[in-house]
PDB file of C-alpha atoms in Angstrom:
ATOM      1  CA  UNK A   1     157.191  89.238  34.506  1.00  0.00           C
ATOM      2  CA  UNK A   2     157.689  89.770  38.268  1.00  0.00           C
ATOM      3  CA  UNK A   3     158.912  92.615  40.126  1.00  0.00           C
ATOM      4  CA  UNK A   4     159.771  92.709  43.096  1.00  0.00           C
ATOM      5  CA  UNK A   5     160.788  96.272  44.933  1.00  0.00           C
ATOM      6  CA  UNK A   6     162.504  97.127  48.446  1.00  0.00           C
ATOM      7  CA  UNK A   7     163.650  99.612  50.198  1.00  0.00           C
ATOM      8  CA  UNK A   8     161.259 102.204  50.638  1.00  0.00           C
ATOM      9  CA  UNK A   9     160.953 103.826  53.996  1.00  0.00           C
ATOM     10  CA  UNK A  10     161.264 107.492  55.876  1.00  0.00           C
ATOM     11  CA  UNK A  11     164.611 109.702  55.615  1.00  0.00           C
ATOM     12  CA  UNK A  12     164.740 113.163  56.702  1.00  0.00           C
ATOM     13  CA  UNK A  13     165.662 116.146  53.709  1.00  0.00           C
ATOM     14  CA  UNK A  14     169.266 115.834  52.903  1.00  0.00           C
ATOM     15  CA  UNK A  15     169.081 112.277  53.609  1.00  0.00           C
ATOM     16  CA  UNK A  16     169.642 108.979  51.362  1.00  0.00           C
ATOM     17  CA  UNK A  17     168.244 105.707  50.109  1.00  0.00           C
ATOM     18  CA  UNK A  18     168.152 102.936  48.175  1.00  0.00           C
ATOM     19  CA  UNK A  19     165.910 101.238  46.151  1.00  0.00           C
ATOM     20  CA  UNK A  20     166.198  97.726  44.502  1.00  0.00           C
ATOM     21  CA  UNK A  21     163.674  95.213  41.878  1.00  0.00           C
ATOM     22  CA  UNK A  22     164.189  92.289  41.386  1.00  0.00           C
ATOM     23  CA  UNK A  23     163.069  91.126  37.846  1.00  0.00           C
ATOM     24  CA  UNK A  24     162.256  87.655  36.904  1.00  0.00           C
ATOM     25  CA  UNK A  25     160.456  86.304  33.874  1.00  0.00           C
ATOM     26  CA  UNK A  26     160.022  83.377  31.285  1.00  0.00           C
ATOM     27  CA  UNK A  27     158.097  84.334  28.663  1.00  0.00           C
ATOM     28  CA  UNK A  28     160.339  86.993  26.897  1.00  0.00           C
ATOM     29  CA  UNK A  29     163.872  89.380  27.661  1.00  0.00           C
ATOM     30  CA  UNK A  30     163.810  92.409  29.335  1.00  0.00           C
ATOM     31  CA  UNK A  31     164.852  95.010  26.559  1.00  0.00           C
ATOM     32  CA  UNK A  32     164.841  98.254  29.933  1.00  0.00           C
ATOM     33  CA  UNK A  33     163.780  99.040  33.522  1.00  0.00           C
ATOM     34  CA  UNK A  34     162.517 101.959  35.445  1.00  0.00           C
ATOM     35  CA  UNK A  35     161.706 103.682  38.077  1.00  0.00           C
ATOM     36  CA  UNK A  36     158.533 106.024  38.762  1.00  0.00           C
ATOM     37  CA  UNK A  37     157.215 107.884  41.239  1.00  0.00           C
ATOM     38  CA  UNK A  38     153.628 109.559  42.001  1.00  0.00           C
ATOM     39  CA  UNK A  39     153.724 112.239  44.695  1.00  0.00           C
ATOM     40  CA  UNK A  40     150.815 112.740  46.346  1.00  0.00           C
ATOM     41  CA  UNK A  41     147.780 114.986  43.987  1.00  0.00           C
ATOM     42  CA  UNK A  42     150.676 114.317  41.398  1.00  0.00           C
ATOM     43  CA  UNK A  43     150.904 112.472  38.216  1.00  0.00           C
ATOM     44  CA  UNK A  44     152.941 109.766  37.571  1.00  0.00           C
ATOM     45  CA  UNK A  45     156.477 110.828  36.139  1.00  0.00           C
ATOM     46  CA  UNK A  46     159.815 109.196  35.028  1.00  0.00           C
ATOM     47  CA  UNK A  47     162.245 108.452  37.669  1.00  0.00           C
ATOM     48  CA  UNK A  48     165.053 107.031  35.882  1.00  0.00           C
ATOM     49  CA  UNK A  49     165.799 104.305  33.035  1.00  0.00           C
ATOM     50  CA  UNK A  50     168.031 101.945  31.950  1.00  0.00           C
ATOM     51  CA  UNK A  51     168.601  99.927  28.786  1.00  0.00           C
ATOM     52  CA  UNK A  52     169.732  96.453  28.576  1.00  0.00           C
ATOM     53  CA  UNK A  53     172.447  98.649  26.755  1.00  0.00           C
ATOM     54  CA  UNK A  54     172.939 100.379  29.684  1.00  0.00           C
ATOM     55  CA  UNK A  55     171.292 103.789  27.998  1.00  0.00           C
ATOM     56  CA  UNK A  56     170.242 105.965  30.824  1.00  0.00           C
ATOM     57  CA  UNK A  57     167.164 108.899  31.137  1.00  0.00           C
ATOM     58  CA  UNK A  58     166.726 110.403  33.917  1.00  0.00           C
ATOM     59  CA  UNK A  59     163.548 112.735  34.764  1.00  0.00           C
ATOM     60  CA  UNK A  60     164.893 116.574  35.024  1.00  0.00           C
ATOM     61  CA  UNK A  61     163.981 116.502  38.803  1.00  0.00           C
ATOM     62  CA  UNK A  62     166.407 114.371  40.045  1.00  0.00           C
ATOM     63  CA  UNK A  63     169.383 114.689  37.764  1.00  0.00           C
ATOM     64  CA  UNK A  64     172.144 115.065  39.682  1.00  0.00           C
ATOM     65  CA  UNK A  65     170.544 113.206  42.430  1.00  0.00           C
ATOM     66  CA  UNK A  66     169.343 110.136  41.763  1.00  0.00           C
ATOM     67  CA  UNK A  67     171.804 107.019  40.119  1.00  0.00           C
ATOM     68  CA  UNK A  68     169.941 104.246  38.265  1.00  0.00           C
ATOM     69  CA  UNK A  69     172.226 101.043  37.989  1.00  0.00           C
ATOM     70  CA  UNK A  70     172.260  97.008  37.445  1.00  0.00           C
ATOM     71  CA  UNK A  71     173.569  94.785  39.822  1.00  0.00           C
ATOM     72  CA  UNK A  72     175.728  91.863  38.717  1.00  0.00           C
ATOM     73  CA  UNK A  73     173.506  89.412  38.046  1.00  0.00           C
ATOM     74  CA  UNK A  74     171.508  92.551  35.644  1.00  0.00           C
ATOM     75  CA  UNK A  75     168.504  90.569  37.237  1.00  0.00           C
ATOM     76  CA  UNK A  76     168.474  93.338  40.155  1.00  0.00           C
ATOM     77  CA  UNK A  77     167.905  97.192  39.187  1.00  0.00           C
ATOM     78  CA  UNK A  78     169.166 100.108  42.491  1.00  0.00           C
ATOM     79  CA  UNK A  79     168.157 103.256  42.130  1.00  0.00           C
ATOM     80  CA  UNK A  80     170.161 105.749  45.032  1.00  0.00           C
ATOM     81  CA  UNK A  81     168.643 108.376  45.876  1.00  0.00           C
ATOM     82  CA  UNK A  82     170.871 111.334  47.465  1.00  0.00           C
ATOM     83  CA  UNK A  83     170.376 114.620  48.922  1.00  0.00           C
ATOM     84  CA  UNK A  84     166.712 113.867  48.971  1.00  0.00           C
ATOM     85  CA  UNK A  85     163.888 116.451  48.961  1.00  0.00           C
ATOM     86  CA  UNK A  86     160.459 116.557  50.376  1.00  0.00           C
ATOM     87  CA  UNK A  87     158.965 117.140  46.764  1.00  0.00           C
ATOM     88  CA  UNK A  88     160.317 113.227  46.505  1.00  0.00           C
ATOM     89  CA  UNK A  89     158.054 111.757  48.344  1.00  0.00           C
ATOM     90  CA  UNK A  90     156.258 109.437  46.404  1.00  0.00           C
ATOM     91  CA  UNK A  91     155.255 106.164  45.859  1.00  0.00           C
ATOM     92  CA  UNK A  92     157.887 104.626  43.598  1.00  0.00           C
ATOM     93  CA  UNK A  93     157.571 101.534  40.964  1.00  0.00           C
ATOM     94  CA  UNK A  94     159.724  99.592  39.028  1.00  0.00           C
ATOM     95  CA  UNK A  95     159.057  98.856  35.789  1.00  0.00           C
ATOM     96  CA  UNK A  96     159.859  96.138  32.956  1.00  0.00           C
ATOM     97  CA  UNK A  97     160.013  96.263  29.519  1.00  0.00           C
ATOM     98  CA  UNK A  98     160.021  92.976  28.015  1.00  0.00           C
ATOM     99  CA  UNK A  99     160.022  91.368  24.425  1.00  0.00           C
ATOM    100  CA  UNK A 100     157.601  88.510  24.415  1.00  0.00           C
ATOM    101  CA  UNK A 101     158.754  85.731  22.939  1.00  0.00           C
ATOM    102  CA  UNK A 102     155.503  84.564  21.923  1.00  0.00           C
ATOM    103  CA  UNK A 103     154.906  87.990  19.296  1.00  0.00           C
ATOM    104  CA  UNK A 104     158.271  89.766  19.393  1.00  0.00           C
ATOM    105  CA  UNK A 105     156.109  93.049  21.123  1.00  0.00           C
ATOM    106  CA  UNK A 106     157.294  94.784  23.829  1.00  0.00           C
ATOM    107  CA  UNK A 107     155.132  94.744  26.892  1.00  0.00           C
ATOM    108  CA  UNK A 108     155.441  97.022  29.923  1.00  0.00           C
ATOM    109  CA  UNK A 109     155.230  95.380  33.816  1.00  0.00           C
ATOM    110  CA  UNK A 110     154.442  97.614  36.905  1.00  0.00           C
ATOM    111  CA  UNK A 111     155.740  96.324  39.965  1.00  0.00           C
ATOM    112  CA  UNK A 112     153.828  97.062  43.338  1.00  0.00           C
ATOM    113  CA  UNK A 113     155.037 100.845  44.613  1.00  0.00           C
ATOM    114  CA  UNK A 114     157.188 101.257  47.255  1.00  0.00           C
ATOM    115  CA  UNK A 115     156.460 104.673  49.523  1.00  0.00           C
ATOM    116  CA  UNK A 116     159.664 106.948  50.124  1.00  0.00           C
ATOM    117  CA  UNK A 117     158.684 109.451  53.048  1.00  0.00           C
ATOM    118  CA  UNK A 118     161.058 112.388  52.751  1.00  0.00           C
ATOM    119  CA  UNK A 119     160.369 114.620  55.752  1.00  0.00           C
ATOM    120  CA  UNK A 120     161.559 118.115  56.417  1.00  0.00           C
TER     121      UNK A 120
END
């Protein structure tokens, strides 16, 4: 599986953005994507998720916020990102659960982070 993220980048408080991944892959489906974040001395959390369904979690800090959606192609994931914070800033990944089709098992990709600068 490949990822590929964009749209990172600095935005004052209040501000917006959005964030896109590309996923491409041969050796399985892609049964959900993601988004994460990991502020700095934070841990990793759960931005927001989306089922090939179209089932969607969001993390309790940016409900209300943050919109996880596919594009038309269901090849692209966005995440928007409104009224932004300065406890957002974070690296954020985009992630890929797939079904191999080689053992039917559901694997997990990491794309490479994308920073978000939020500042005050």
């Amino acid at each position: 599986v490949q990822l590929q993220a964009s749209g990172g980048g600095l935005v004052q408080a209040g501000g917006s953005l959005r964030l896109s991944c590309t996923t491409s892959t041969t050796t399985g489906t892609i049964d959900a994507n993601g988004w994460y974040r990991q502020g700095p001395g934070k841990q990793r959390e759960l931005v927001a998720s989306i089922t090939k369904g179209g089932i969607i979690n969001y993390g309790d800090s940016v409900k209300g916020r943050f919109t996880i959606s596919r594009g038309r192609n269901e090849s692209t994931v966005y995440l928007q990102m409104d009224s932004l914070k300065p406890e957002d800033t974070a690296v954020y990944y985009c992630t890929a659960d797939q079904v191999s089709y080689s053992d039917y098992k559901l694997y997990r990709s990491w794309g490479k982070g994308t920073l978000v600068t939020v500042s005050s």
